[in-house]
Amino acid sequence: MKHLVRSLLALVLALTLLASTSVLASAEGGKSVTVGVTSPITTLNPLLCDATEIVKYATSLVFLPLVEMTADNVFVPQLAQSITTEDNTHFTITLQQDAKWSDGTPVTARDVEFTFLLLTSPECLYNWLNQNAIVGTDDYGYAPQDATSLEGVQVVDDKTLTITTKWPVSLYTFENIVGRYMFPLPEHVLGNVPRDQLLNDEWFRKPTVVSGPFFVEDYDANHYVNYVANENYFQGAPKIDRLNLK
């Protein structure tokens, strides 16, 4: 029922966004799109992102999730080319071969492992991915203090890693929760930042390295987010220059 409600809310949000979108030509000849939303965008930090769809949507424009769901409830690639399993306890995540950060650095399985370590760290107190199901976490979903690896998260090669769960999880559930709400972060940028500082790090208000189609230009949690196109987006530069959520 929870997943059904989320899907319905996502559909309503999508229809609302389409109904309230305006496109304007900028003075330079580019395009600016403004989308009216009805909830505050409380954070753009993937380590604080909850199940609020508008927060997830706003964050995913900067940091891509592994997969996304279409209006037909079909999962499509984002950073991950595929997520597969043969027994519902061992999941293989294969990243897109050409996935790159905006600075040209490849997005690797190490970035995904790094993000899992952050999400399961006691400092972050994150609990939206049902990460207590991952082998190596405790009953609350946390890894040991300062853990540098997690038994249930294993890097196979630069573009592949496996996730092992303590009990069977359907592929649909795994993709809908882990695939859609986990936003890999750049280890080469954030790897040396103390974990207890990441939740409030100002870097997330205007990240300098992103995987998504837009950079954050300006952000007010109670009123708006203004984005500017990431011309180096690995799936192709956006066809609009600016995007505003208000």
mmCIF file of C-alpha atoms in Angstrom:
data_model
loop_
_atom_site.group_PDB
_atom_site.id
_atom_site.type_symbol
_atom_site.label_atom_id
_atom_site.label_comp_id
_atom_site.label_asym_id
_atom_site.label_seq_id
_atom_site.Cartn_x
_atom_site.Cartn_y
_atom_site.Cartn_z
ATOM 1 C CA MET A 1 0.000 0.000 0.000
ATOM 2 C CA LYS A 2 2.887 2.372 0.809
ATOM 3 C CA HIS A 3 4.363 1.881 -2.660
ATOM 4 C CA LEU A 4 0.952 2.378 -4.285
ATOM 5 C CA VAL A 5 0.435 5.625 -2.401
ATOM 6 C CA ARG A 6 3.919 6.813 -3.403
ATOM 7 C CA SER A 7 3.240 5.996 -7.040
ATOM 8 C CA LEU A 8 -0.078 7.863 -6.952
ATOM 9 C CA LEU A 9 1.543 10.859 -5.268
ATOM 10 C CA ALA A 10 4.317 10.843 -7.862
ATOM 11 C CA LEU A 11 1.710 10.804 -10.639
ATOM 12 C CA VAL A 12 -0.235 13.665 -9.066
ATOM 13 C CA LEU A 13 2.997 15.622 -8.621
ATOM 14 C CA ALA A 14 3.984 15.033 -12.245
ATOM 15 C CA LEU A 15 0.600 16.232 -13.486
ATOM 16 C CA THR A 16 0.777 19.248 -11.185
ATOM 17 C CA LEU A 17 4.255 20.134 -12.386
ATOM 18 C CA LEU A 18 3.181 19.894 -16.017
ATOM 19 C CA ALA A 19 0.151 22.057 -15.348
ATOM 20 C CA SER A 20 2.157 24.776 -13.644
ATOM 21 C CA THR A 21 5.228 24.976 -15.868
ATOM 22 C CA SER A 22 6.054 28.067 -17.842
ATOM 23 C CA VAL A 23 8.762 28.449 -20.483
ATOM 24 C CA LEU A 24 10.280 31.824 -21.205
ATOM 25 C CA ALA A 25 12.945 32.876 -23.687
ATOM 26 C CA SER A 26 15.914 34.536 -22.008
ATOM 27 C CA ALA A 27 17.576 37.649 -23.305
ATOM 28 C CA GLU A 28 20.491 35.533 -24.595
ATOM 29 C CA GLY A 29 18.148 33.321 -26.606
ATOM 30 C CA GLY A 30 18.225 30.409 -24.195
ATOM 31 C CA LYS A 31 15.260 29.004 -22.352
ATOM 32 C CA SER A 32 14.224 29.275 -18.724
ATOM 33 C CA VAL A 33 11.628 26.945 -17.200
ATOM 34 C CA THR A 34 9.842 27.792 -13.949
ATOM 35 C CA VAL A 35 7.871 25.123 -12.095
ATOM 36 C CA GLY A 36 5.430 25.974 -9.322
ATOM 37 C CA VAL A 37 5.417 23.506 -6.411
ATOM 38 C CA THR A 38 3.271 23.347 -3.285
ATOM 39 C CA SER A 39 5.810 22.171 -0.701
ATOM 40 C CA PRO A 40 9.107 23.612 0.561
ATOM 41 C CA ILE A 41 12.274 21.960 -0.701
ATOM 42 C CA THR A 42 13.729 21.388 2.732
ATOM 43 C CA THR A 43 17.116 20.024 1.642
ATOM 44 C CA LEU A 44 19.276 19.243 -1.373
ATOM 45 C CA ASN A 45 21.643 17.065 0.650
ATOM 46 C CA PRO A 46 21.244 13.406 -0.409
ATOM 47 C CA LEU A 47 22.223 12.355 3.120
ATOM 48 C CA LEU A 48 19.094 14.108 4.425
ATOM 49 C CA CYS A 49 16.686 13.302 1.605
ATOM 50 C CA ASP A 50 13.517 11.593 2.808
ATOM 51 C CA ALA A 51 10.540 10.139 0.950
ATOM 52 C CA THR A 52 9.082 13.577 0.128
ATOM 53 C CA GLU A 53 8.749 13.456 -3.649
ATOM 54 C CA ILE A 54 9.503 17.118 -4.330
ATOM 55 C CA VAL A 55 12.694 16.920 -2.238
ATOM 56 C CA LYS A 56 13.707 13.767 -4.094
ATOM 57 C CA TYR A 57 12.905 15.385 -7.455
ATOM 58 C CA ALA A 58 14.860 18.548 -6.637
ATOM 59 C CA THR A 59 17.854 16.523 -5.450
ATOM 60 C CA SER A 60 17.808 14.191 -8.459
ATOM 61 C CA LEU A 61 18.356 17.107 -10.837
ATOM 62 C CA VAL A 62 21.783 17.550 -9.251
ATOM 63 C CA PHE A 63 22.689 14.021 -8.122
ATOM 64 C CA LEU A 64 21.158 11.253 -10.196
ATOM 65 C CA PRO A 65 19.620 8.250 -8.438
ATOM 66 C CA LEU A 66 20.553 4.769 -9.614
ATOM 67 C CA VAL A 67 17.228 4.303 -11.434
ATOM 68 C CA GLU A 68 13.954 6.162 -11.804
ATOM 69 C CA MET A 69 10.358 5.115 -12.308
ATOM 70 C CA THR A 70 8.226 6.190 -15.253
ATOM 71 C CA ALA A 71 4.536 7.020 -15.061
ATOM 72 C CA ASP A 72 3.915 3.414 -16.125
ATOM 73 C CA ASN A 73 5.785 2.100 -13.056
ATOM 74 C CA VAL A 74 8.719 0.931 -15.166
ATOM 75 C CA PHE A 75 12.235 1.425 -13.823
ATOM 76 C CA VAL A 76 14.631 3.125 -16.232
ATOM 77 C CA PRO A 77 18.409 3.730 -16.016
ATOM 78 C CA GLN A 78 19.870 6.809 -14.424
ATOM 79 C CA LEU A 79 23.393 6.308 -13.038
ATOM 80 C CA ALA A 80 22.837 2.550 -13.107
ATOM 81 C CA GLN A 81 22.366 0.758 -16.392
ATOM 82 C CA SER A 82 20.709 -2.113 -14.556
ATOM 83 C CA ILE A 83 19.926 -3.673 -11.180
ATOM 84 C CA THR A 84 19.485 -7.449 -11.238
ATOM 85 C CA THR A 85 19.109 -10.373 -8.863
ATOM 86 C CA GLU A 86 18.726 -14.135 -9.167
ATOM 87 C CA ASP A 87 17.712 -14.941 -5.585
ATOM 88 C CA ASN A 88 16.368 -11.666 -4.090
ATOM 89 C CA THR A 89 19.266 -11.502 -1.608
ATOM 90 C CA HIS A 90 22.199 -10.797 -3.924
ATOM 91 C CA PHE A 91 21.731 -7.699 -6.091
ATOM 92 C CA THR A 92 24.101 -6.583 -8.834
ATOM 93 C CA ILE A 93 24.260 -2.890 -9.678
ATOM 94 C CA THR A 94 25.868 -2.134 -13.037
ATOM 95 C CA LEU A 95 26.643 1.522 -13.663
ATOM 96 C CA GLN A 96 26.407 3.160 -17.056
ATOM 97 C CA GLN A 97 29.786 2.882 -18.738
ATOM 98 C CA ASP A 98 29.860 6.554 -19.763
ATOM 99 C CA ALA A 99 28.582 7.959 -16.431
ATOM 100 C CA LYS A 100 30.795 10.877 -15.408
ATOM 101 C CA TRP A 101 30.847 13.654 -12.847
ATOM 102 C CA SER A 102 30.667 17.197 -14.182
ATOM 103 C CA ASP A 103 34.445 17.581 -13.733
ATOM 104 C CA GLY A 104 35.045 14.665 -16.100
ATOM 105 C CA THR A 105 35.860 12.084 -13.422
ATOM 106 C CA PRO A 106 34.128 8.734 -14.066
ATOM 107 C CA VAL A 107 31.333 7.722 -11.704
ATOM 108 C CA THR A 108 32.496 4.402 -10.260
ATOM 109 C CA ALA A 109 31.301 1.621 -8.009
ATOM 110 C CA ARG A 110 33.579 3.108 -5.349
ATOM 111 C CA ASP A 111 31.399 6.233 -5.319
ATOM 112 C CA VAL A 112 28.341 4.061 -4.683
ATOM 113 C CA GLU A 113 30.118 2.102 -1.940
ATOM 114 C CA PHE A 114 31.299 5.389 -0.392
ATOM 115 C CA THR A 115 27.724 6.663 -0.339
ATOM 116 C CA PHE A 116 26.429 3.448 1.250
ATOM 117 C CA LEU A 117 29.072 3.870 3.964
ATOM 118 C CA LEU A 118 27.852 7.413 4.609
ATOM 119 C CA LEU A 119 24.190 6.401 4.672
ATOM 120 C CA THR A 120 24.880 3.602 7.158
ATOM 121 C CA SER A 121 27.227 5.630 9.364
ATOM 122 C CA PRO A 122 26.079 6.448 12.915
ATOM 123 C CA GLU A 123 27.001 10.089 12.256
ATOM 124 C CA CYS A 124 24.405 10.489 9.503
ATOM 125 C CA LEU A 125 21.543 8.677 11.265
ATOM 126 C CA TYR A 126 19.921 8.038 7.890
ATOM 127 C CA ASN A 127 17.044 5.526 7.892
ATOM 128 C CA TRP A 128 15.078 5.884 4.661
ATOM 129 C CA LEU A 129 16.611 3.063 2.604
ATOM 130 C CA ASN A 130 15.729 0.171 4.920
ATOM 131 C CA GLN A 131 19.481 -0.231 5.161
ATOM 132 C CA ASN A 132 19.094 -2.520 8.185
ATOM 133 C CA ALA A 133 18.417 -5.201 5.541
ATOM 134 C CA ILE A 134 22.006 -4.935 4.260
ATOM 135 C CA VAL A 135 24.460 -7.497 5.609
ATOM 136 C CA GLY A 136 26.922 -5.777 7.955
ATOM 137 C CA THR A 137 24.511 -3.284 9.511
ATOM 138 C CA ASP A 138 22.855 -3.564 12.912
ATOM 139 C CA ASP A 139 19.130 -3.746 13.606
ATOM 140 C CA TYR A 140 18.858 0.011 13.121
ATOM 141 C CA GLY A 141 20.680 -0.003 9.790
ATOM 142 C CA TYR A 142 24.026 1.383 10.955
ATOM 143 C CA ALA A 143 27.548 0.147 10.317
ATOM 144 C CA PRO A 144 30.289 0.202 12.973
ATOM 145 C CA GLN A 145 31.731 3.626 13.807
ATOM 146 C CA ASP A 146 34.206 4.828 11.142
ATOM 147 C CA ALA A 147 33.678 1.708 9.027
ATOM 148 C CA THR A 148 35.698 1.708 5.795
ATOM 149 C CA SER A 149 33.876 -1.255 4.272
ATOM 150 C CA LEU A 150 30.574 -3.054 4.620
ATOM 151 C CA GLU A 151 30.234 -6.819 4.292
ATOM 152 C CA GLY A 152 27.056 -6.555 2.273
ATOM 153 C CA VAL A 153 28.451 -4.006 -0.214
ATOM 154 C CA GLN A 154 31.193 -5.359 -2.454
ATOM 155 C CA VAL A 155 32.886 -3.600 -5.378
ATOM 156 C CA VAL A 156 33.402 -6.008 -8.290
ATOM 157 C CA ASP A 157 35.022 -3.592 -10.738
ATOM 158 C CA ASP A 158 34.869 0.109 -11.638
ATOM 159 C CA LYS A 159 31.290 -0.129 -12.875
ATOM 160 C CA THR A 160 29.868 -3.029 -10.880
ATOM 161 C CA LEU A 161 29.055 -3.756 -7.245
ATOM 162 C CA THR A 162 26.900 -6.228 -5.350
ATOM 163 C CA ILE A 163 24.554 -5.700 -2.416
ATOM 164 C CA THR A 164 23.702 -8.634 -0.136
ATOM 165 C CA THR A 165 20.635 -8.512 2.097
ATOM 166 C CA LYS A 166 19.891 -10.405 5.318
ATOM 167 C CA TRP A 167 16.528 -11.594 4.048
ATOM 168 C CA PRO A 168 14.790 -11.803 0.660
ATOM 169 C CA VAL A 169 13.792 -8.476 -0.885
ATOM 170 C CA SER A 170 11.862 -8.304 -4.139
ATOM 171 C CA LEU A 171 13.634 -6.652 -7.045
ATOM 172 C CA TYR A 172 10.749 -4.168 -7.339
ATOM 173 C CA THR A 173 11.160 -3.147 -3.702
ATOM 174 C CA PHE A 174 14.941 -2.866 -4.014
ATOM 175 C CA GLU A 175 14.715 -0.693 -7.116
ATOM 176 C CA ASN A 176 11.902 1.420 -5.681
ATOM 177 C CA ILE A 177 13.714 2.131 -2.424
ATOM 178 C CA VAL A 178 17.467 1.779 -2.926
ATOM 179 C CA GLY A 179 17.414 2.440 -6.653
ATOM 180 C CA ARG A 180 15.286 5.581 -6.533
ATOM 181 C CA TYR A 181 16.271 7.146 -3.219
ATOM 182 C CA MET A 182 20.015 6.545 -3.154
ATOM 183 C CA PHE A 183 21.993 9.372 -4.788
ATOM 184 C CA PRO A 184 25.691 8.463 -5.195
ATOM 185 C CA LEU A 185 28.116 11.162 -4.106
ATOM 186 C CA PRO A 186 31.637 11.922 -5.444
ATOM 187 C CA GLU A 187 34.212 10.263 -3.196
ATOM 188 C CA HIS A 188 37.036 12.230 -4.807
ATOM 189 C CA VAL A 189 35.390 15.462 -3.589
ATOM 190 C CA LEU A 190 33.881 14.486 -0.225
ATOM 191 C CA GLY A 191 36.083 11.585 0.852
ATOM 192 C CA ASN A 192 38.179 13.675 3.247
ATOM 193 C CA VAL A 193 35.295 15.590 4.842
ATOM 194 C CA PRO A 194 34.613 14.312 8.400
ATOM 195 C CA ARG A 195 31.354 12.351 8.372
ATOM 196 C CA ASP A 196 29.893 14.299 11.270
ATOM 197 C CA GLN A 197 30.220 17.503 9.223
ATOM 198 C CA LEU A 198 28.573 16.286 6.036
ATOM 199 C CA LEU A 199 24.980 16.774 7.147
ATOM 200 C CA ASN A 200 25.448 20.521 7.521
ATOM 201 C CA ASP A 201 28.162 21.104 4.955
ATOM 202 C CA GLU A 202 27.448 24.240 2.923
ATOM 203 C CA TRP A 203 28.851 22.478 -0.152
ATOM 204 C CA PHE A 204 25.462 20.835 -0.682
ATOM 205 C CA ARG A 205 23.757 24.192 -1.093
ATOM 206 C CA LYS A 206 25.792 24.793 -4.229
ATOM 207 C CA PRO A 207 27.706 21.634 -5.197
ATOM 208 C CA THR A 208 30.679 22.173 -7.485
ATOM 209 C CA VAL A 209 30.686 18.609 -8.851
ATOM 210 C CA VAL A 210 27.411 16.933 -9.881
ATOM 211 C CA SER A 211 26.207 13.907 -11.826
ATOM 212 C CA GLY A 212 22.856 15.335 -12.898
ATOM 213 C CA PRO A 213 21.776 17.729 -15.655
ATOM 214 C CA PHE A 214 21.893 20.883 -13.498
ATOM 215 C CA PHE A 215 24.001 22.831 -11.029
ATOM 216 C CA VAL A 216 22.364 24.741 -8.169
ATOM 217 C CA GLU A 217 22.660 28.457 -8.813
ATOM 218 C CA ASP A 218 20.682 29.730 -5.810
ATOM 219 C CA TYR A 219 18.670 28.051 -3.074
ATOM 220 C CA ASP A 220 16.224 29.121 -0.389
ATOM 221 C CA ALA A 221 14.761 26.107 1.430
ATOM 222 C CA ASN A 222 11.449 27.864 2.083
ATOM 223 C CA HIS A 223 10.928 29.411 -1.319
ATOM 224 C CA TYR A 224 12.903 28.251 -4.360
ATOM 225 C CA VAL A 225 15.766 26.472 -6.059
ATOM 226 C CA ASN A 226 17.333 28.000 -9.156
ATOM 227 C CA TYR A 227 19.365 25.706 -11.403
ATOM 228 C CA VAL A 228 21.681 26.292 -14.336
ATOM 229 C CA ALA A 229 22.446 23.699 -17.012
ATOM 230 C CA ASN A 230 25.361 21.298 -16.609
ATOM 231 C CA GLU A 231 26.862 21.542 -20.073
ATOM 232 C CA ASN A 232 29.061 18.514 -19.323
ATOM 233 C CA TYR A 233 26.156 16.230 -18.395
ATOM 234 C CA PHE A 234 27.159 12.777 -19.615
ATOM 235 C CA GLN A 235 23.754 12.126 -21.194
ATOM 236 C CA GLY A 236 23.890 15.378 -23.125
ATOM 237 C CA ALA A 237 23.566 19.034 -22.178
ATOM 238 C CA PRO A 238 20.017 20.047 -21.139
ATOM 239 C CA LYS A 239 17.909 21.740 -23.811
ATOM 240 C CA ILE A 240 17.017 24.541 -21.404
ATOM 241 C CA ASP A 241 19.528 26.867 -19.769
ATOM 242 C CA ARG A 242 17.817 27.517 -16.455
ATOM 243 C CA LEU A 243 15.305 25.688 -14.312
ATOM 244 C CA ASN A 244 13.520 27.224 -11.323
ATOM 245 C CA LEU A 245 11.382 25.444 -8.711
ATOM 246 C CA LYS A 246 9.318 27.916 -6.712
#
